[in-house]
PDB file of C-alpha atoms in Angstrom:
ATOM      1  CA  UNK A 257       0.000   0.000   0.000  1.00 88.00           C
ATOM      2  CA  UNK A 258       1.151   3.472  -1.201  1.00 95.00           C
ATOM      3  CA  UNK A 259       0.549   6.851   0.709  1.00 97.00           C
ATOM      4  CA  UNK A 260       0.802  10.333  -0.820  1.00 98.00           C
ATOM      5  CA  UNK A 261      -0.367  13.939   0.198  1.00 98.00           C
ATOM      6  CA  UNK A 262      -1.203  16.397  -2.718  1.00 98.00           C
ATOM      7  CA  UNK A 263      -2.273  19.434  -3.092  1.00 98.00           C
ATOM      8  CA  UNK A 264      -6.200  20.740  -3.645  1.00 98.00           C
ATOM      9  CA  UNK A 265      -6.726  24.070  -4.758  1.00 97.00           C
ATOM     10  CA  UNK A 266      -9.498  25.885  -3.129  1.00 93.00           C
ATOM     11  CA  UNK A 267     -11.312  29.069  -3.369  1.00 87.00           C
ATOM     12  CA  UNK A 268      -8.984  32.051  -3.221  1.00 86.00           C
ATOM     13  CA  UNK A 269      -5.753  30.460  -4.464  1.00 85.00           C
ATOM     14  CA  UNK A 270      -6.264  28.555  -0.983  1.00 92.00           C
ATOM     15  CA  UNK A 271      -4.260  24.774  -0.475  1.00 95.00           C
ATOM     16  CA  UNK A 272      -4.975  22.216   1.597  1.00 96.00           C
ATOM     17  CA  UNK A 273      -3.088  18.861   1.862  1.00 97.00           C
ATOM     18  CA  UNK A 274      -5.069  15.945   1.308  1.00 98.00           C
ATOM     19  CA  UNK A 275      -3.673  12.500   2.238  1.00 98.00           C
ATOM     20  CA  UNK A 276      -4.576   8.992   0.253  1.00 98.00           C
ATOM     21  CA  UNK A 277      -3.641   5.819   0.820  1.00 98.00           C
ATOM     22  CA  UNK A 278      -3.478   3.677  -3.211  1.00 97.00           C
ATOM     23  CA  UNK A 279      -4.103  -0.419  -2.427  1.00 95.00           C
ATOM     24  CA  UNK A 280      -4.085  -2.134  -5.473  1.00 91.00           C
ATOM     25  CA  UNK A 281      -3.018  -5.737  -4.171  1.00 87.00           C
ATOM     26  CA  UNK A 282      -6.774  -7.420  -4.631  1.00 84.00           C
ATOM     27  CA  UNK A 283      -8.547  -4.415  -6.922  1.00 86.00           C
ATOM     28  CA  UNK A 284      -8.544  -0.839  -6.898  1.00 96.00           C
ATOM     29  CA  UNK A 285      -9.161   0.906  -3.240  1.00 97.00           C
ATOM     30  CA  UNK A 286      -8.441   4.260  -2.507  1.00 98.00           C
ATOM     31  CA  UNK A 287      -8.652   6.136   0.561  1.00 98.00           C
ATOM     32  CA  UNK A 288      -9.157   9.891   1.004  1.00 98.00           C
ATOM     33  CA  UNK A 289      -8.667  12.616   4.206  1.00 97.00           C
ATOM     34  CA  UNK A 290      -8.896  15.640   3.903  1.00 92.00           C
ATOM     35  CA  UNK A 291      -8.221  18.206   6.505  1.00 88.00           C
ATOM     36  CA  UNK A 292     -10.422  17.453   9.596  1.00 88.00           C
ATOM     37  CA  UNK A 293     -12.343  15.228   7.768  1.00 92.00           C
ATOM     38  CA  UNK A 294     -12.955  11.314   8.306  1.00 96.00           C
ATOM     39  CA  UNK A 295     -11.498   8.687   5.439  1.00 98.00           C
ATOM     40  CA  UNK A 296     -13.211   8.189   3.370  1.00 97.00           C
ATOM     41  CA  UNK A 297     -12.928   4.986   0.809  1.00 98.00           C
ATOM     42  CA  UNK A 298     -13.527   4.503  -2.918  1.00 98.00           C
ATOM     43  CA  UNK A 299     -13.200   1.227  -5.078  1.00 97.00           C
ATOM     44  CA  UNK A 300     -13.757   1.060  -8.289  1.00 95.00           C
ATOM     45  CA  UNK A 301     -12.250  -1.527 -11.127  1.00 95.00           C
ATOM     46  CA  UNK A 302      -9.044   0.396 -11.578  1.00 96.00           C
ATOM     47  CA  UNK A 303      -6.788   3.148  -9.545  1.00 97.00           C
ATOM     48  CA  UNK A 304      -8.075   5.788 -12.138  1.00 97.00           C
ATOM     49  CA  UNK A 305     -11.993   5.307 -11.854  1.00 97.00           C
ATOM     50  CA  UNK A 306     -11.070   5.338  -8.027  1.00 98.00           C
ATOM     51  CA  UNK A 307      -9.021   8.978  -8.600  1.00 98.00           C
ATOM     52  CA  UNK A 308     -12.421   9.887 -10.347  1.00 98.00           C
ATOM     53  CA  UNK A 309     -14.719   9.294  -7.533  1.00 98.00           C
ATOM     54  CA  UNK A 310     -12.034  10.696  -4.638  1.00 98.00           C
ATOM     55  CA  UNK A 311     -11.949  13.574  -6.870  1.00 98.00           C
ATOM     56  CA  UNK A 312     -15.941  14.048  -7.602  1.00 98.00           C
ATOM     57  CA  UNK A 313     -15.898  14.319  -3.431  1.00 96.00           C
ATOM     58  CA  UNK A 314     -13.296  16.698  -3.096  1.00 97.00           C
ATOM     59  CA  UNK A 315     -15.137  19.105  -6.137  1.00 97.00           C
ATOM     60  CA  UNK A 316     -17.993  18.831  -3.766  1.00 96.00           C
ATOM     61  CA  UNK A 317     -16.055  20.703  -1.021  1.00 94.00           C
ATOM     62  CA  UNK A 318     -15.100  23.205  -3.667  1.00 95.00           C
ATOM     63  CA  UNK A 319     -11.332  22.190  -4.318  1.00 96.00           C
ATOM     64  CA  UNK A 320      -9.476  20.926  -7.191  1.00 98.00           C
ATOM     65  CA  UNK A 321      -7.025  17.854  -6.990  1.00 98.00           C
ATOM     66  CA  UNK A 322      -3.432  18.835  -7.863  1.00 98.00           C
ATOM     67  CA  UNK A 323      -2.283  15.711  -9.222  1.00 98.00           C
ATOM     68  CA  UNK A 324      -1.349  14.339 -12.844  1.00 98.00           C
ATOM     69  CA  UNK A 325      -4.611  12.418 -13.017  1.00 98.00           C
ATOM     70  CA  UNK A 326      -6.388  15.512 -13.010  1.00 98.00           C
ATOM     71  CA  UNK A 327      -4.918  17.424 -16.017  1.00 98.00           C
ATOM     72  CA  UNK A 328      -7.597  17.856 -18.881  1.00 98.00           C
ATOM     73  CA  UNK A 329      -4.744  16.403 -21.255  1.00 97.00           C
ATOM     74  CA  UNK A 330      -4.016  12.811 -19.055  1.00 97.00           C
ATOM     75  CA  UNK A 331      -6.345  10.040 -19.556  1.00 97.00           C
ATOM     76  CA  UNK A 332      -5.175   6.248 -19.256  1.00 95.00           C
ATOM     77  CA  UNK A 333      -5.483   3.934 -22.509  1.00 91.00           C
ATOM     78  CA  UNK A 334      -7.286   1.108 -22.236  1.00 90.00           C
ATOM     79  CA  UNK A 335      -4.374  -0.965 -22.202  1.00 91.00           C
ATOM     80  CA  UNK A 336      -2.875   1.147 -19.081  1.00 90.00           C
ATOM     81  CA  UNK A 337      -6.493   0.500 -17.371  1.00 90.00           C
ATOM     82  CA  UNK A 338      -5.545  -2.928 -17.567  1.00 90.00           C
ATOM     83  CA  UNK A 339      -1.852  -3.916 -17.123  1.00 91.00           C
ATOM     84  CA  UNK A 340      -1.019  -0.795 -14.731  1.00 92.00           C
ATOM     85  CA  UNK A 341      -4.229  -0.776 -12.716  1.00 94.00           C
ATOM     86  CA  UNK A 342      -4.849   2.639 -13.600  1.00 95.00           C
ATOM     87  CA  UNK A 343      -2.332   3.979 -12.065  1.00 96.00           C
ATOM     88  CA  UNK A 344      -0.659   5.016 -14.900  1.00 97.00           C
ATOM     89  CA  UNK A 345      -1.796   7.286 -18.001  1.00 97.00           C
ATOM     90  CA  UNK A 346      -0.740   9.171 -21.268  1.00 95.00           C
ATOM     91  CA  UNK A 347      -0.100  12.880 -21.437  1.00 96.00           C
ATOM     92  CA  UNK A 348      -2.439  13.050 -24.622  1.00 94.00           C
ATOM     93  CA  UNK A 349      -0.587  14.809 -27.731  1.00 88.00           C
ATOM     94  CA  UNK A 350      -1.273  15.162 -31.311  1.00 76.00           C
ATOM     95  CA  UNK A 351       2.124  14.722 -32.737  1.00 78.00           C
ATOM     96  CA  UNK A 352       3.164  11.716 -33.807  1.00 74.00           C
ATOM     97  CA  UNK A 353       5.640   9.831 -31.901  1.00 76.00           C
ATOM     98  CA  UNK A 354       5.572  11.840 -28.560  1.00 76.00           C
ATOM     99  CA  UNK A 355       4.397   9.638 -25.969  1.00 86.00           C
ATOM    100  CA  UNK A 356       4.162  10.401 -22.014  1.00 93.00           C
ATOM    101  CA  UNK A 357       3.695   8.716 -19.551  1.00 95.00           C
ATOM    102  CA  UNK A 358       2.875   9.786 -16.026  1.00 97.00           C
ATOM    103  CA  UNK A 359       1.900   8.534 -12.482  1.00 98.00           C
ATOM    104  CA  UNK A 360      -1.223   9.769 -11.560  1.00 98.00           C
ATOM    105  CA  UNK A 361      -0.716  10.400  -8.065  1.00 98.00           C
ATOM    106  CA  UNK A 362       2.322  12.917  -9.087  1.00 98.00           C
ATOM    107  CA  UNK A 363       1.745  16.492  -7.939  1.00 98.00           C
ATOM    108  CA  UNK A 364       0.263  18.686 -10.901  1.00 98.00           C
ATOM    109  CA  UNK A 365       0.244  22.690 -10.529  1.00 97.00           C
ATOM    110  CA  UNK A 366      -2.707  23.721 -10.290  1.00 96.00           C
ATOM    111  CA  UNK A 367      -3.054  25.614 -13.051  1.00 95.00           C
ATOM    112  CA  UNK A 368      -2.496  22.446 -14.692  1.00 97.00           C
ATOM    113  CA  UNK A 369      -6.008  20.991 -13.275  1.00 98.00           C
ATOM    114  CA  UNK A 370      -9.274  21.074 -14.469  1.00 98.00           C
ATOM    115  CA  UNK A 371     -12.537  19.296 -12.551  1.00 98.00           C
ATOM    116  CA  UNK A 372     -13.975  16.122 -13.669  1.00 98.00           C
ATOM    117  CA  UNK A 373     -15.853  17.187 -15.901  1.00 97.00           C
ATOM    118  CA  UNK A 374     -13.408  19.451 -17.193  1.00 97.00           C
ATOM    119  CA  UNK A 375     -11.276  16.827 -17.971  1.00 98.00           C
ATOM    120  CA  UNK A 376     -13.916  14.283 -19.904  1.00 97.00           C
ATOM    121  CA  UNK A 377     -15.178  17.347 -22.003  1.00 97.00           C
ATOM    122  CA  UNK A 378     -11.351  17.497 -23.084  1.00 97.00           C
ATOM    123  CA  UNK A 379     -10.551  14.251 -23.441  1.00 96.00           C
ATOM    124  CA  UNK A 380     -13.854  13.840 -25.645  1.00 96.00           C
ATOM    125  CA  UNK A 381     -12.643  16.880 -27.893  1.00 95.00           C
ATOM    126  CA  UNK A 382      -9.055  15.513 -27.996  1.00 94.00           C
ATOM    127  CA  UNK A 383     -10.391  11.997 -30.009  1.00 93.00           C
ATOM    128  CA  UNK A 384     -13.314  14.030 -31.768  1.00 94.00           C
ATOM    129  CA  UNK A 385     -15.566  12.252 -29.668  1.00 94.00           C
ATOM    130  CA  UNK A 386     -19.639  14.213 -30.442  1.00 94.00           C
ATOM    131  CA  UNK A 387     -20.402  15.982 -26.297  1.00 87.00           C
ATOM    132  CA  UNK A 388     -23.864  15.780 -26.848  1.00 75.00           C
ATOM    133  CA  UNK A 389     -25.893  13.103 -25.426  1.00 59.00           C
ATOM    134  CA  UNK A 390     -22.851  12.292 -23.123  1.00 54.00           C
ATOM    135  CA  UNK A 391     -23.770  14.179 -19.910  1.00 55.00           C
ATOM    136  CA  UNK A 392     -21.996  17.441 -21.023  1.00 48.00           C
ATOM    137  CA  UNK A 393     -23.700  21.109 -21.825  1.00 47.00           C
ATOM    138  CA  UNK A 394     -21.715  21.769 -25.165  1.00 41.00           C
TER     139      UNK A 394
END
């Protein structure tokens, strides 16, 4: 089992550390505290969908995960899903050849971040993927 603390960005350029623990031995289970709060727990079927939820919370509350899995241009292949458990994902670029890879739990700026949704309205654009009918106000 992994622990990290990262950043989240809050109103008025405020940060507050938030602390996870990443098990990935039987699954995907990660845990969340914030700042005077209780942990809280999220599984899911890979690290990734788990960084979704954690993050969905944390939006909630008004803040803004710092991390690499929260950049609107880092989204894990299918293959990564798989094989790395999520916890690994592709800085998405159109040039051919140029191929990133980053941990998801790495510290992001956060003027790197976007929220959730955000992120899934980019990542739609990014493979020309139609935004209406998919949750999203185009």
């Amino acid at each position: 089992m992994d622990s990290v603390q990262l950043p989240a960005a809050g109103p008025r350029s405020s940060v507050v550390p938030v602390s996870f623990e990443i098990d990935d031995r039987d699954g995907a289970v990660l845990r969340m505290k914030a700042p005077g709060g209780d942990w809280r727990s999220f599984s899911g079927s890979n690290l990734f969908t788990c960084l979704l939820s954690a993050r969905t919370d944390l939006e909630k509350e008004g803040l803004l995960l710092c991390c690499q899995g929260a950049r609107p241009d880092v989204f894990p292949s299918g293959m990564q899903q798989q094989m790395d458990n999520g916890r690994f994902a592709t800085v998405l670029a159109r040039a051919a050849g140029e191929t990133e890879v980053v941990d998801i739990f790495d510290v992001a700026e956060p003027s790197q971040v976007t929220s959730v949704e955000g992120q899934r309205v980019a990542v739609y654009r990014f493979f020309g993927l139609p935004l209406s009918g998919a949750g999203a106000d185009a």
